[in-house]
Coordinates of C-alpha atoms (C1' of nucleotides) in Angstrom, one line a residue:
Chain J
M134 CA 102.6 25.4 229.9
D135 CA 99.4 25.3 232.2
T136 CA 96.3 27.2 231.2
T137 CA 96.9 29.9 233.7
Q138 CA 100.2 30.9 232.3
R139 CA 99.3 30.4 228.7
T140 CA 96.3 32.7 229.0
G141 CA 98.5 35.4 230.8
Q142 CA 100.7 35.3 227.5
Q143 CA 97.7 35.6 225.0
R144 CA 96.1 38.5 226.8
S145 CA 99.7 40.2 226.9
A146 CA 100.0 39.3 223.3
D147 CA 96.5 40.6 222.5
L148 CA 96.9 43.7 224.6
R149 CA 100.2 44.1 222.6
R150 CA 98.5 43.6 219.6
R151 CA 96.1 46.5 220.3
E152 CA 99.0 49.0 221.3
L153 CA 100.4 48.5 217.9
L154 CA 97.4 48.8 215.9
E155 CA 96.7 52.1 217.9
A156 CA 100.2 53.3 216.9
A157 CA 99.5 52.3 213.1
D158 CA 96.0 54.0 213.1
R159 CA 97.6 57.4 214.4
V160 CA 100.1 56.9 211.7
V161 CA 98.0 56.0 209.0
L162 CA 95.4 58.5 209.6
R163 CA 98.2 61.3 209.7
D164 CA 100.7 59.8 206.9
G165 CA 97.9 58.6 204.6
P166 CA 97.7 54.7 203.3
H167 CA 101.2 55.1 202.2
A168 CA 102.6 54.9 205.6
S169 CA 105.7 52.8 206.1
M170 CA 106.3 49.9 208.2
N171 CA 109.3 51.7 209.5
A172 CA 107.1 54.5 210.4
I173 CA 104.6 52.6 212.2
A174 CA 107.2 50.5 214.1
A175 CA 108.6 53.8 215.1
E176 CA 105.4 55.6 216.3
A177 CA 104.8 52.4 218.4
G178 CA 108.2 52.9 219.9
I179 CA 109.9 49.6 218.2
T180 CA 111.4 48.2 215.1
K181 CA 109.7 46.5 211.8
P182 CA 110.5 43.0 212.8
I183 CA 107.8 43.3 215.6
L184 CA 105.2 44.6 213.5
Y185 CA 106.0 41.6 211.1
R186 CA 106.0 39.0 213.8
H187 CA 102.0 40.0 215.1
F188 CA 100.9 40.8 211.4
G189 CA 102.3 38.7 209.3
D190 CA 102.8 41.3 206.0
K191 CA 101.5 44.6 205.4
G192 CA 98.7 43.3 204.3
G193 CA 97.8 41.5 207.5
L194 CA 98.5 44.6 209.6
Y195 CA 96.4 46.6 206.9
A196 CA 93.4 44.1 207.1
A197 CA 93.6 44.3 211.0
L198 CA 93.1 48.1 210.7
A199 CA 90.3 48.2 208.2
V200 CA 88.3 45.5 209.9
R201 CA 88.2 47.6 213.0
H202 CA 86.8 50.6 211.3
T203 CA 84.5 48.6 209.1
D204 CA 82.9 46.8 211.7
A205 CA 82.2 50.0 213.8
L206 CA 80.8 51.8 210.9
L207 CA 78.7 48.8 210.1
A208 CA 77.2 48.5 213.4
S209 CA 76.0 52.2 213.0
L210 CA 74.7 51.3 209.4
R211 CA 73.0 48.5 210.9
A212 CA 71.2 50.7 213.7
A213 CA 70.0 53.4 211.2
L214 CA 68.9 50.4 208.9
D215 CA 66.9 48.3 211.6
A216 CA 65.3 51.6 213.1
P217 CA 61.7 51.7 213.3
A218 CA 60.5 54.1 210.9
E219 CA 59.1 54.3 207.4
R220 CA 61.1 52.7 204.5
R221 CA 61.7 56.0 203.1
Q222 CA 62.8 57.6 206.3
R223 CA 65.3 54.6 206.7
V224 CA 66.8 54.8 203.6
E225 CA 67.4 58.6 204.3
S226 CA 68.8 58.1 207.8
T227 CA 71.2 55.2 206.5
L228 CA 72.6 57.5 203.9
D229 CA 73.0 60.1 206.0
T230 CA 74.8 58.1 208.4
Y231 CA 77.3 56.9 206.0
L232 CA 77.7 60.0 204.6
A233 CA 78.2 61.5 207.7
A234 CA 80.5 58.9 208.7
I235 CA 82.7 59.6 205.9
E236 CA 82.3 63.6 206.7
A237 CA 83.7 63.2 209.7
R238 CA 86.6 61.3 209.2
P239 CA 87.5 61.5 205.8
Q240 CA 90.9 59.9 206.5
V241 CA 89.1 56.9 207.6
Y242 CA 87.5 56.6 204.8
R243 CA 89.9 57.1 202.5
F244 CA 91.8 54.5 203.9
L245 CA 88.8 52.0 204.2
M246 CA 88.6 52.3 200.4
H247 CA 92.0 51.8 199.1
P248 CA 92.6 48.5 198.3
A249 CA 95.3 46.5 200.2
D250 CA 97.7 46.9 197.1
G251 CA 99.8 44.1 198.9
A252 CA 98.3 41.0 197.2
A253 CA 100.4 40.6 194.6
A254 CA 103.7 38.6 195.1
P255 CA 105.7 38.7 192.2
G256 CA 105.4 35.8 190.3
D257 CA 102.2 34.7 191.6
Q258 CA 100.0 35.2 188.8
T259 CA 98.1 32.0 188.2
E260 CA 97.8 31.8 184.0
Q261 CA 97.4 35.3 182.9
G262 CA 94.9 37.1 184.5
F263 CA 95.6 38.1 188.1
D264 CA 92.8 39.2 190.3
V265 CA 89.8 40.6 188.0
G266 CA 86.6 41.4 190.1
K267 CA 88.4 42.1 193.0
H268 CA 88.8 45.7 192.8
S269 CA 86.4 47.0 195.4
A270 CA 87.3 47.9 199.1
P271 CA 86.5 45.2 201.6
L272 CA 84.3 47.5 202.7
L273 CA 82.1 47.9 199.8
R274 CA 81.2 44.2 199.4
R275 CA 80.5 44.1 203.2
M276 CA 78.2 47.0 203.4
G277 CA 76.7 45.5 199.8
E278 CA 76.2 42.1 201.3
E279 CA 74.9 43.3 204.4
L280 CA 72.3 45.4 202.6
A281 CA 71.4 43.1 200.2
Q282 CA 70.6 40.7 203.4
V283 CA 68.0 43.2 204.7
I284 CA 66.6 44.0 201.5
E285 CA 65.9 40.2 201.0
E286 CA 64.4 40.0 204.8
R287 CA 62.1 42.7 204.7
L288 CA 61.2 43.2 201.2
D289 CA 58.4 41.4 198.9
V290 CA 58.9 41.3 195.6
G291 CA 58.1 38.1 194.4
P292 CA 60.0 35.2 192.7
G293 CA 64.0 35.9 192.2
T294 CA 64.2 38.0 195.4
Q295 CA 67.2 36.7 196.5
Q296 CA 69.2 37.7 193.3
L297 CA 67.5 40.9 192.8
A298 CA 68.1 41.6 196.3
R299 CA 71.9 41.1 196.1
V300 CA 72.3 43.2 193.0
W301 CA 70.3 46.1 194.5
G302 CA 72.3 45.6 197.6
H303 CA 75.6 46.3 196.1
G304 CA 74.2 48.6 193.1
I305 CA 72.5 51.1 196.2
V306 CA 76.0 51.0 198.2
G307 CA 77.7 52.0 194.7
M308 CA 75.4 54.9 194.2
M309 CA 76.0 55.9 198.0
H310 CA 79.8 55.4 197.8
A311 CA 80.2 57.2 194.5
A312 CA 77.9 60.0 195.2
G313 CA 79.6 60.7 198.5
D314 CA 82.9 60.3 197.3
W315 CA 81.9 63.1 194.8
W316 CA 80.3 65.4 197.4
L317 CA 83.4 64.7 199.8
G318 CA 85.7 66.3 197.0
E319 CA 83.7 68.8 195.9
R320 CA 81.0 69.7 198.4
P321 CA 78.5 71.3 195.8
C322 CA 75.3 70.9 198.4
T323 CA 74.3 70.2 202.3
R324 CA 74.4 66.7 203.4
A325 CA 70.7 66.7 203.6
E326 CA 70.1 68.0 200.0
L327 CA 72.3 65.0 198.8
V328 CA 70.5 62.6 200.9
S329 CA 67.1 63.6 199.9
T330 CA 68.3 63.4 195.9
L331 CA 69.7 60.6 196.3
A332 CA 66.4 58.9 198.1
D333 CA 64.2 60.8 195.3
L334 CA 66.6 58.8 192.7
L335 CA 66.0 55.5 194.3
W336 CA 62.2 56.3 194.6
G337 CA 61.9 56.5 190.7
R338 CA 62.0 60.3 189.9
L339 CA 64.1 59.5 186.8
A340 CA 61.7 57.3 185.4
A341 CA 58.9 59.4 186.2
A342 CA 60.4 62.9 184.9
G343 CA 59.1 64.5 181.8
D344 CA 61.9 64.9 178.6
K345 CA 62.6 68.5 178.1
A346 CA 61.4 70.3 175.5
G347 CA 62.8 70.5 172.2
G348 CA 65.3 67.2 172.5
P349 CA 63.9 63.7 171.6
G350 CA 63.8 62.8 175.2
F351 CA 66.0 61.2 177.6
Chain D
M891 CA 114.8 75.9 163.6
D892 CA 112.3 76.2 161.3
T893 CA 108.7 75.0 161.3
T894 CA 109.0 72.2 159.1
Q895 CA 111.9 70.4 160.7
R896 CA 110.0 71.3 164.5
T897 CA 106.8 69.6 162.7
G898 CA 109.0 66.5 161.8
Q899 CA 110.4 66.3 165.1
Q900 CA 107.3 66.8 166.9
R901 CA 105.6 63.7 164.5
S902 CA 108.5 61.7 165.6
A903 CA 108.2 62.3 169.3
D904 CA 104.3 61.8 168.9
L905 CA 105.2 58.3 167.1
R906 CA 107.1 57.1 169.5
R907 CA 105.1 58.2 172.5
R908 CA 102.4 56.3 170.4
E909 CA 104.9 52.7 170.3
L910 CA 105.7 53.2 174.0
L911 CA 102.4 53.6 175.0
E912 CA 101.2 50.4 173.0
A913 CA 104.5 48.4 174.8
A914 CA 103.0 49.8 177.9
D915 CA 99.3 48.2 177.2
R916 CA 100.8 45.2 176.4
V917 CA 102.8 44.7 179.7
V918 CA 100.1 46.1 182.1
L919 CA 97.5 43.9 180.1
R920 CA 99.8 41.0 180.8
D921 CA 101.4 41.7 184.2
G922 CA 98.6 44.0 186.1
P923 CA 99.1 47.3 187.5
H924 CA 102.0 46.3 189.1
A925 CA 104.0 46.3 185.9
S926 CA 107.6 47.8 186.3
M927 CA 108.9 50.6 184.3
N928 CA 111.7 48.4 184.0
A929 CA 109.5 45.4 182.4
I930 CA 107.7 48.2 180.4
A931 CA 110.6 49.8 178.9
A932 CA 112.0 46.0 178.3
E933 CA 109.1 45.7 176.0
A934 CA 109.6 48.6 174.0
G935 CA 112.5 47.3 173.6
I936 CA 114.7 50.2 175.1
T937 CA 115.5 51.2 178.8
K938 CA 113.9 53.2 181.8
P939 CA 115.1 57.0 181.4
I940 CA 113.4 57.2 178.0
L941 CA 109.6 56.5 179.4
Y942 CA 111.0 59.2 182.1
R943 CA 111.7 61.5 179.4
H944 CA 108.2 61.0 177.7
F945 CA 105.7 60.9 180.8
G946 CA 107.8 62.4 183.7
D947 CA 106.8 59.6 185.8
K948 CA 104.9 56.3 186.5
G949 CA 101.8 58.5 187.2
G950 CA 102.4 60.3 183.8
L951 CA 102.2 57.1 181.8
Y952 CA 99.8 55.0 183.6
A953 CA 97.5 58.7 183.4
A954 CA 98.4 58.5 179.7
L955 CA 97.2 55.2 179.4
A956 CA 94.2 55.5 181.3
V957 CA 93.1 58.6 179.0
R958 CA 93.4 56.2 175.9
H959 CA 91.0 53.8 177.3
T960 CA 88.8 55.8 179.0
D961 CA 88.3 58.0 176.0
A962 CA 87.5 54.8 174.2
L963 CA 85.0 53.4 176.6
L964 CA 83.3 56.9 176.9
A965 CA 82.8 56.8 173.3
S966 CA 81.1 54.2 173.6
L967 CA 78.7 55.0 176.3
R968 CA 77.7 58.2 174.5
A969 CA 76.8 56.1 171.5
A970 CA 74.4 54.1 173.6
L971 CA 73.1 57.3 175.6
D972 CA 72.4 59.4 172.3
A973 CA 70.8 56.3 170.5
P974 CA 67.4 57.4 169.5
A975 CA 65.1 55.1 171.5
E976 CA 62.5 55.1 174.5
R977 CA 64.7 56.1 178.1
R978 CA 64.3 52.8 179.7
Q979 CA 65.6 50.9 176.4
R980 CA 68.4 53.9 176.5
V981 CA 69.3 53.6 180.2
E982 CA 69.8 49.6 179.9
S983 CA 71.7 49.7 176.6
T984 CA 74.3 52.0 178.3
L985 CA 74.4 49.3 181.5
D986 CA 74.8 46.5 179.2
T987 CA 77.5 48.5 177.0
Y988 CA 79.4 49.0 180.1
L989 CA 79.1 45.6 181.6
A990 CA 80.4 44.2 178.0
A991 CA 83.2 46.1 177.8
I992 CA 84.2 45.2 181.5
E993 CA 83.4 41.9 180.7
A994 CA 85.3 41.8 177.8
R995 CA 88.4 43.0 178.7
P996 CA 88.6 43.1 182.5
Q997 CA 92.2 43.7 182.8
V998 CA 91.3 46.9 181.2
Y999 CA 88.7 47.5 183.5
R1000 CA 90.8 46.5 186.5
F1001 CA 93.5 48.7 185.4
L1002 CA 91.2 51.9 184.8
M1003 CA 89.6 51.5 188.4
H1004 CA 93.0 51.4 190.1
P1005 CA 94.0 54.9 191.4
A1006 CA 97.2 55.8 190.6
D1007 CA 99.3 55.5 193.4
G1008 CA 101.9 57.5 192.3
A1009 CA 100.7 60.9 193.7
A1010 CA 101.8 61.0 197.1
A1011 CA 105.6 62.2 196.8
P1012 CA 107.4 61.9 200.1
G1013 CA 106.7 65.4 202.1
D1014 CA 104.5 66.3 199.5
Q1015 CA 101.8 66.6 202.1
T1016 CA 100.3 70.2 202.9
E1017 CA 98.8 70.2 206.1
Q1018 CA 98.1 67.3 208.1
G1019 CA 95.0 65.8 205.1
F1020 CA 96.0 64.3 201.9
D1021 CA 94.0 63.7 199.2
V1022 CA 90.6 63.4 200.5
G1023 CA 87.6 62.9 198.6
K1024 CA 89.8 61.8 195.6
H1025 CA 89.5 58.0 195.7
S1026 CA 87.8 57.4 193.0
A1027 CA 89.1 56.4 189.6
P1028 CA 89.4 59.1 187.3
L1029 CA 87.1 57.0 184.8
L1030 CA 84.5 57.2 187.5
R1031 CA 84.5 61.0 187.9
R1032 CA 84.4 61.4 184.0
M1033 CA 81.1 58.8 183.7
G1034 CA 79.5 60.5 186.3
E1035 CA 79.9 64.2 184.8
E1036 CA 79.3 62.9 181.4
L1037 CA 76.1 61.6 182.5
A1038 CA 75.2 64.5 184.7
Q1039 CA 75.5 66.6 181.9
V1040 CA 73.3 64.1 179.4
I1041 CA 70.2 64.4 182.3
E1042 CA 70.6 67.6 182.1
E1043 CA 70.3 68.2 178.8
R1044 CA 67.5 65.8 178.2
L1045 CA 65.8 65.5 181.8
D1046 CA 62.7 68.0 182.8
V1047 CA 62.8 67.8 186.7
G1048 CA 61.8 71.6 187.6
P1049 CA 64.0 73.5 189.6
G1050 CA 67.6 72.5 191.0
T1051 CA 68.1 70.5 187.9
Q1052 CA 71.7 71.0 187.8
Q1053 CA 72.6 69.9 191.1
L1054 CA 70.3 67.0 190.7
A1055 CA 71.7 65.8 187.5
R1056 CA 75.2 65.9 189.0
V1057 CA 74.2 64.2 192.0
W1058 CA 72.3 61.3 190.0
G1059 CA 74.9 61.2 187.7
H1060 CA 77.7 60.1 189.9
G1061 CA 75.2 58.0 191.8
I1062 CA 74.0 56.1 188.9
V1063 CA 77.4 55.6 187.7
G1064 CA 78.7 54.4 191.3
M1065 CA 75.5 51.7 191.1
M1066 CA 76.9 50.8 187.7
H1067 CA 80.4 50.3 188.8
A1068 CA 79.7 48.3 192.1
A1069 CA 77.3 46.1 190.7
G1070 CA 79.3 45.4 187.9
D1071 CA 82.3 44.7 189.8
W1072 CA 80.7 42.5 192.0
W1073 CA 78.8 40.7 189.2
L1074 CA 82.4 40.4 187.4
G1075 CA 83.7 38.4 190.4
E1076 CA 80.8 36.4 191.4
R1077 CA 79.1 35.5 188.0
P1078 CA 75.5 35.1 189.7
C1079 CA 73.7 35.6 186.7
T1080 CA 73.8 36.5 182.8
R1081 CA 74.7 40.3 182.1
A1082 CA 70.8 40.7 180.2
E1083 CA 69.3 40.1 184.0
L1084 CA 71.8 42.2 185.8
V1085 CA 70.7 44.9 183.2
S1086 CA 67.2 44.5 184.1
T1087 CA 67.3 44.4 187.8
L1088 CA 69.7 47.5 187.7
A1089 CA 67.2 49.2 185.7
D1090 CA 64.1 48.5 187.7
L1091 CA 65.8 49.7 190.7
L1092 CA 66.0 52.9 188.9
W1093 CA 62.7 52.8 188.2
G1094 CA 61.6 52.7 191.6
R1095 CA 60.9 49.2 192.0
L1096 CA 62.3 49.5 195.6
A1097 CA 59.9 52.1 196.5
A1098 CA 57.1 50.2 195.0
A1099 CA 57.7 46.7 196.4
G1100 CA 55.7 45.8 199.3
D1101 CA 56.8 44.8 202.7
K1102 CA 57.3 40.9 203.8
A1103 CA 54.6 39.6 205.7
G1104 CA 55.5 39.2 209.4
G1105 CA 58.4 42.0 209.8
P1106 CA 58.3 45.8 210.3
G1107 CA 58.4 46.2 207.0
F1108 CA 61.7 48.1 205.0
Chain L
dA566 C1' 135.7 68.2 155.9
dC567 C1' 134.5 69.9 160.6
dC568 C1' 132.3 71.4 164.4
dT569 C1' 128.1 72.3 167.1
dG570 C1' 123.6 71.4 168.6
dC571 C1' 120.1 68.1 170.1
dA572 C1' 117.5 64.2 170.4
dT573 C1' 118.0 59.5 171.6
dG574 C1' 119.8 55.9 174.0
dT575 C1' 122.8 53.5 177.8
dT576 C1' 124.9 52.6 182.1
dA577 C1' 125.6 52.9 186.7
dC578 C1' 123.6 55.0 191.0
dT579 C1' 121.0 56.6 195.0
dT580 C1' 117.0 56.4 197.5
dA581 C1' 113.2 53.8 199.6
dC582 C1' 110.4 50.1 201.4
dG583 C1' 108.7 45.7 202.2
dG584 C1' 110.7 41.9 204.2
dT585 C1' 113.6 38.7 206.6
dA586 C1' 118.0 36.5 209.2
dA587 C1' 120.8 36.7 212.8
dC588 C1' 122.1 38.0 217.0
dC589 C1' 121.0 39.8 222.2
dC590 C1' 118.9 40.4 226.6
dC591 C1' 116.2 39.4 230.6
dG592 C1' 113.5 37.2 233.5
dA593 C1' 111.4 32.6 234.8
dG594 C1' 112.0 27.8 236.2
dT595 C1' 114.4 23.8 237.7
Chain V
dA1494 C1' 124.3 28.5 237.8
dC1495 C1' 122.5 27.5 233.7
dT1496 C1' 119.2 27.1 229.9
dC1497 C1' 115.0 28.7 227.5
dG1498 C1' 111.9 31.3 225.1
dG1499 C1' 109.4 35.6 224.5
dG1500 C1' 110.4 40.5 222.9
dG1501 C1' 113.8 43.1 221.1
dT1502 C1' 117.4 45.2 217.6
dT1503 C1' 120.9 45.6 213.8
dA1504 C1' 122.1 44.6 209.6
dC1505 C1' 121.1 42.7 205.5
dC1506 C1' 118.8 41.2 200.6
dG1507 C1' 115.6 42.3 196.4
dT1508 C1' 113.2 45.1 193.8
dA1509 C1' 111.7 49.2 191.8
dA1510 C1' 111.1 54.4 191.2
dG1511 C1' 113.7 58.0 189.7
dT1512 C1' 118.2 60.6 188.2
dA1513 C1' 123.0 61.8 186.6
dA1514 C1' 126.2 61.2 183.6
dC1515 C1' 128.1 59.9 179.9
dA1516 C1' 127.5 58.2 174.8
dT1517 C1' 126.0 58.1 170.0
dG1518 C1' 124.3 59.5 165.7
dC1519 C1' 122.1 62.7 162.9
dA1520 C1' 120.6 67.5 161.1
dG1521 C1' 123.2 72.0 159.4
dG1522 C1' 126.1 76.0 159.5
dT1523 C1' 131.0 77.6 158.2

DNA sequence: ACCTGCATGTTACTTACGGTAACCCCGAGT
DNA sequence: ACTCGGGGTTACCGTAAGTAACATGCAGGT
């Protein structure tokens, strides 16, 4: 086959793939992460085997979907993180960007945080341990690494910066995630209040606070 | 039926339930969260319907299992949190207790962090939104609330303490969780180093750090 | 002794879903 | 006219959740 033809086929295949992803997106956003391959295929106007030809298995499809959304969110976060402003301002802006994203499209959020679930084939277990320590959604890991890199590049904390940056990166992302998840479920305050309170925490207000009268102190 | 007989039956049922939970525990710890009801029943020396009679459905069984382990872990954490010592010491001790627990029994950790997955019955969806904002494992929520309560009881941060305590509680727990998960997977440093670095983060070292030379600062 | 009530247990089934094998159709190239 | 490859379908398998109907064993009342 010559180059032109091959390109044509490639293009067509890529377009098809995109259409399928769009359809899958609609279904997942409508039915949640438990959407069946049949449902997705039906939404796309085709049948299961085609999905499998394109994505291998359910994990592959979900991974492809997740990468799209994750890339988009990470781009927004990078923008907030790179803006020219004071550090506190930037931290608040990044937190707010993340929270605004999960608030605007909770379904996407829910989907991204859900681990693939389709990794453990029967009888695949090496030794007796399965996939310990890989619970977190890829999105969290990627955000953690991204933030770690920014911290390492920009912050001066003496020796051991690299290690510290990674710990802090994952830690801060985890803080943001957990607080965001809880907030999204209960809505106990405005987004701005949440952002400010979290930034306060990062700014050491926990250490600075006084003990409450009467107790042995916290 | 008179009281004696009823008590006897109740006791026996409770004992049976405990035996079943023990068996389920063994299987889940051996095969991971994907353990089938058949496997669990086999381990207990019985068959499926009995499990269903006792626990309703798979979610029920898993919830019962999770509560056991969660209670145990929370008890340890409370102990560390309530020890008579300086605040920083206590925070570090609590972090270390958590990390030691997930390090010692990663399988349990993995299981606890895994959402039940068996909540979405087909056709149960109210409106078009499913269970947005309830992604986090029950363990995380419970730890967050617990910590929030301690903070609120012990810390003096002026007005709005209650709200702030809950945000911080969930935030700190999330930080601990994400950092712990990452650390458990990559083991980039010792547990003590991780604890110390995280405590540093909570103690405001992020805000206090200087900008790296050459950049616009973080 | 016999029947009744009830918890305990079983086999065998249904349903749903991920994944796959085998076949089909149609347009392009020779 | 003929085959050849890509896009598509039907029909199927294996597994696992959940259930219905049937069997068994042990109290207690008559």
